[in-house]
Amino acid sequence: MNQERIYQVLVAPHISEKATNVADQSNHVVFKVAVDASKLEVKKAVEKLFKVKVDAVQILNMKGKVKQNRFGLSRRNNWKKAYVRLAEGHDIDFASFG
């Protein structure tokens, strides 16, 4: 996988209450990923970018919400979320990146 694709696969870390609980209980990190990303691509991108060992990746397709505005109904884009389980002893600190 080339360096350009690594930055296209991982869009952003997904911070939510559920993601925080999962991170505290079991060594998981949640990312918003590209819609065409595969499990293998996500695993390689996280390992290369953050220099950690990844045990497993689970990917979910998230449906975009239907919202109402003054013009009627509109739909938000569909997106993909990846739960990445890190190996024992590995951790990602997002505060040090930036």
mmCIF file of C-alpha atoms in Angstrom:
data_model
loop_
_atom_site.group_PDB
_atom_site.id
_atom_site.type_symbol
_atom_site.label_atom_id
_atom_site.label_comp_id
_atom_site.label_asym_id
_atom_site.label_seq_id
_atom_site.Cartn_x
_atom_site.Cartn_y
_atom_site.Cartn_z
ATOM 1 C CA MET A 1 0.000 0.000 0.000
ATOM 2 C CA ASN A 2 1.459 3.359 -0.994
ATOM 3 C CA GLN A 3 1.774 6.342 1.355
ATOM 4 C CA GLU A 4 -0.995 8.322 -0.375
ATOM 5 C CA ARG A 5 -3.576 5.550 0.119
ATOM 6 C CA ILE A 6 -2.825 5.392 3.886
ATOM 7 C CA TYR A 7 -4.019 8.965 4.292
ATOM 8 C CA GLN A 8 -7.100 8.298 2.153
ATOM 9 C CA VAL A 9 -8.194 5.191 4.092
ATOM 10 C CA LEU A 10 -8.231 6.763 7.572
ATOM 11 C CA VAL A 11 -10.464 9.830 7.536
ATOM 12 C CA ALA A 12 -10.586 10.702 11.258
ATOM 13 C CA PRO A 13 -10.826 9.179 14.715
ATOM 14 C CA HIS A 14 -14.460 8.758 15.749
ATOM 15 C CA ILE A 15 -15.026 10.199 19.225
ATOM 16 C CA SER A 16 -18.316 9.333 20.906
ATOM 17 C CA GLU A 17 -19.532 8.037 24.241
ATOM 18 C CA LYS A 18 -19.742 4.476 22.917
ATOM 19 C CA ALA A 19 -16.275 4.676 21.361
ATOM 20 C CA THR A 20 -14.818 5.917 24.650
ATOM 21 C CA ASN A 21 -16.464 3.097 26.618
ATOM 22 C CA VAL A 22 -15.185 0.484 24.159
ATOM 23 C CA ALA A 23 -11.674 1.973 24.345
ATOM 24 C CA ASP A 24 -11.693 1.811 28.150
ATOM 25 C CA GLN A 25 -13.058 -1.739 28.425
ATOM 26 C CA SER A 26 -11.192 -3.470 25.616
ATOM 27 C CA ASN A 27 -8.203 -2.115 23.755
ATOM 28 C CA HIS A 28 -10.173 -0.728 20.766
ATOM 29 C CA VAL A 29 -9.870 2.495 18.771
ATOM 30 C CA VAL A 30 -12.661 3.701 16.483
ATOM 31 C CA PHE A 31 -11.967 5.410 13.146
ATOM 32 C CA LYS A 32 -14.083 6.954 10.430
ATOM 33 C CA VAL A 33 -12.720 5.364 7.241
ATOM 34 C CA ALA A 34 -13.180 5.707 3.492
ATOM 35 C CA VAL A 35 -16.314 4.078 2.056
ATOM 36 C CA ASP A 36 -14.233 1.838 -0.239
ATOM 37 C CA ALA A 37 -11.741 0.759 2.470
ATOM 38 C CA SER A 38 -11.273 -2.909 3.327
ATOM 39 C CA LYS A 39 -10.291 -4.514 6.633
ATOM 40 C CA LEU A 40 -6.786 -5.269 5.388
ATOM 41 C CA GLU A 41 -6.255 -1.685 4.197
ATOM 42 C CA VAL A 42 -7.413 -0.284 7.542
ATOM 43 C CA LYS A 43 -5.121 -2.670 9.436
ATOM 44 C CA LYS A 44 -2.067 -1.764 7.345
ATOM 45 C CA ALA A 45 -2.814 1.971 7.514
ATOM 46 C CA VAL A 46 -3.145 1.994 11.322
ATOM 47 C CA GLU A 47 -0.001 -0.106 11.774
ATOM 48 C CA LYS A 48 2.098 2.109 9.476
ATOM 49 C CA LEU A 49 0.743 5.478 10.604
ATOM 50 C CA PHE A 50 0.703 4.930 14.377
ATOM 51 C CA LYS A 51 3.420 2.222 14.633
ATOM 52 C CA VAL A 52 1.269 -0.195 16.653
ATOM 53 C CA LYS A 53 0.292 -3.860 16.255
ATOM 54 C CA VAL A 54 -3.330 -4.500 15.250
ATOM 55 C CA ASP A 55 -5.072 -7.725 16.304
ATOM 56 C CA ALA A 56 -8.427 -7.345 14.522
ATOM 57 C CA VAL A 57 -10.586 -4.939 12.536
ATOM 58 C CA GLN A 58 -14.379 -4.818 12.389
ATOM 59 C CA ILE A 59 -16.057 -2.544 9.839
ATOM 60 C CA LEU A 60 -19.599 -1.167 9.922
ATOM 61 C CA ASN A 61 -21.500 0.629 7.166
ATOM 62 C CA MET A 62 -23.359 3.549 8.727
ATOM 63 C CA LYS A 63 -26.472 4.813 6.958
ATOM 64 C CA GLY A 64 -26.805 8.567 6.534
ATOM 65 C CA LYS A 65 -29.576 10.186 8.546
ATOM 66 C CA VAL A 66 -32.641 11.734 6.949
ATOM 67 C CA LYS A 67 -32.933 15.310 8.159
ATOM 68 C CA GLN A 68 -35.595 17.928 7.634
ATOM 69 C CA ASN A 69 -34.777 21.509 6.776
ATOM 70 C CA ARG A 70 -36.713 24.416 5.312
ATOM 71 C CA PHE A 71 -36.456 22.931 1.814
ATOM 72 C CA GLY A 72 -37.920 19.569 2.827
ATOM 73 C CA LEU A 73 -36.196 16.281 3.533
ATOM 74 C CA SER A 74 -32.523 15.743 2.813
ATOM 75 C CA ARG A 75 -30.198 12.837 3.429
ATOM 76 C CA ARG A 76 -26.702 12.867 4.878
ATOM 77 C CA ASN A 77 -23.972 10.790 3.241
ATOM 78 C CA ASN A 78 -23.418 7.142 4.137
ATOM 79 C CA TRP A 79 -20.090 6.464 5.847
ATOM 80 C CA LYS A 80 -17.977 3.643 7.218
ATOM 81 C CA LYS A 81 -16.735 3.078 10.760
ATOM 82 C CA ALA A 82 -13.910 0.732 11.810
ATOM 83 C CA TYR A 83 -13.341 -0.750 15.268
ATOM 84 C CA VAL A 84 -9.618 -1.541 15.509
ATOM 85 C CA ARG A 85 -8.471 -3.844 18.319
ATOM 86 C CA LEU A 86 -4.867 -3.189 19.260
ATOM 87 C CA ALA A 87 -2.471 -5.833 20.568
ATOM 88 C CA GLU A 88 -1.819 -6.037 24.297
ATOM 89 C CA GLY A 89 0.530 -3.277 25.437
ATOM 90 C CA HIS A 90 -0.088 -1.026 22.418
ATOM 91 C CA ASP A 91 -1.950 2.287 22.634
ATOM 92 C CA ILE A 92 -2.660 5.299 20.436
ATOM 93 C CA ASP A 93 -2.481 8.730 22.059
ATOM 94 C CA PHE A 94 -4.236 11.261 19.825
ATOM 95 C CA ALA A 95 -3.134 14.179 22.009
ATOM 96 C CA SER A 96 0.496 13.758 20.891
ATOM 97 C CA PHE A 97 -0.424 13.928 17.181
ATOM 98 C CA GLY A 98 -1.182 17.188 15.489
#
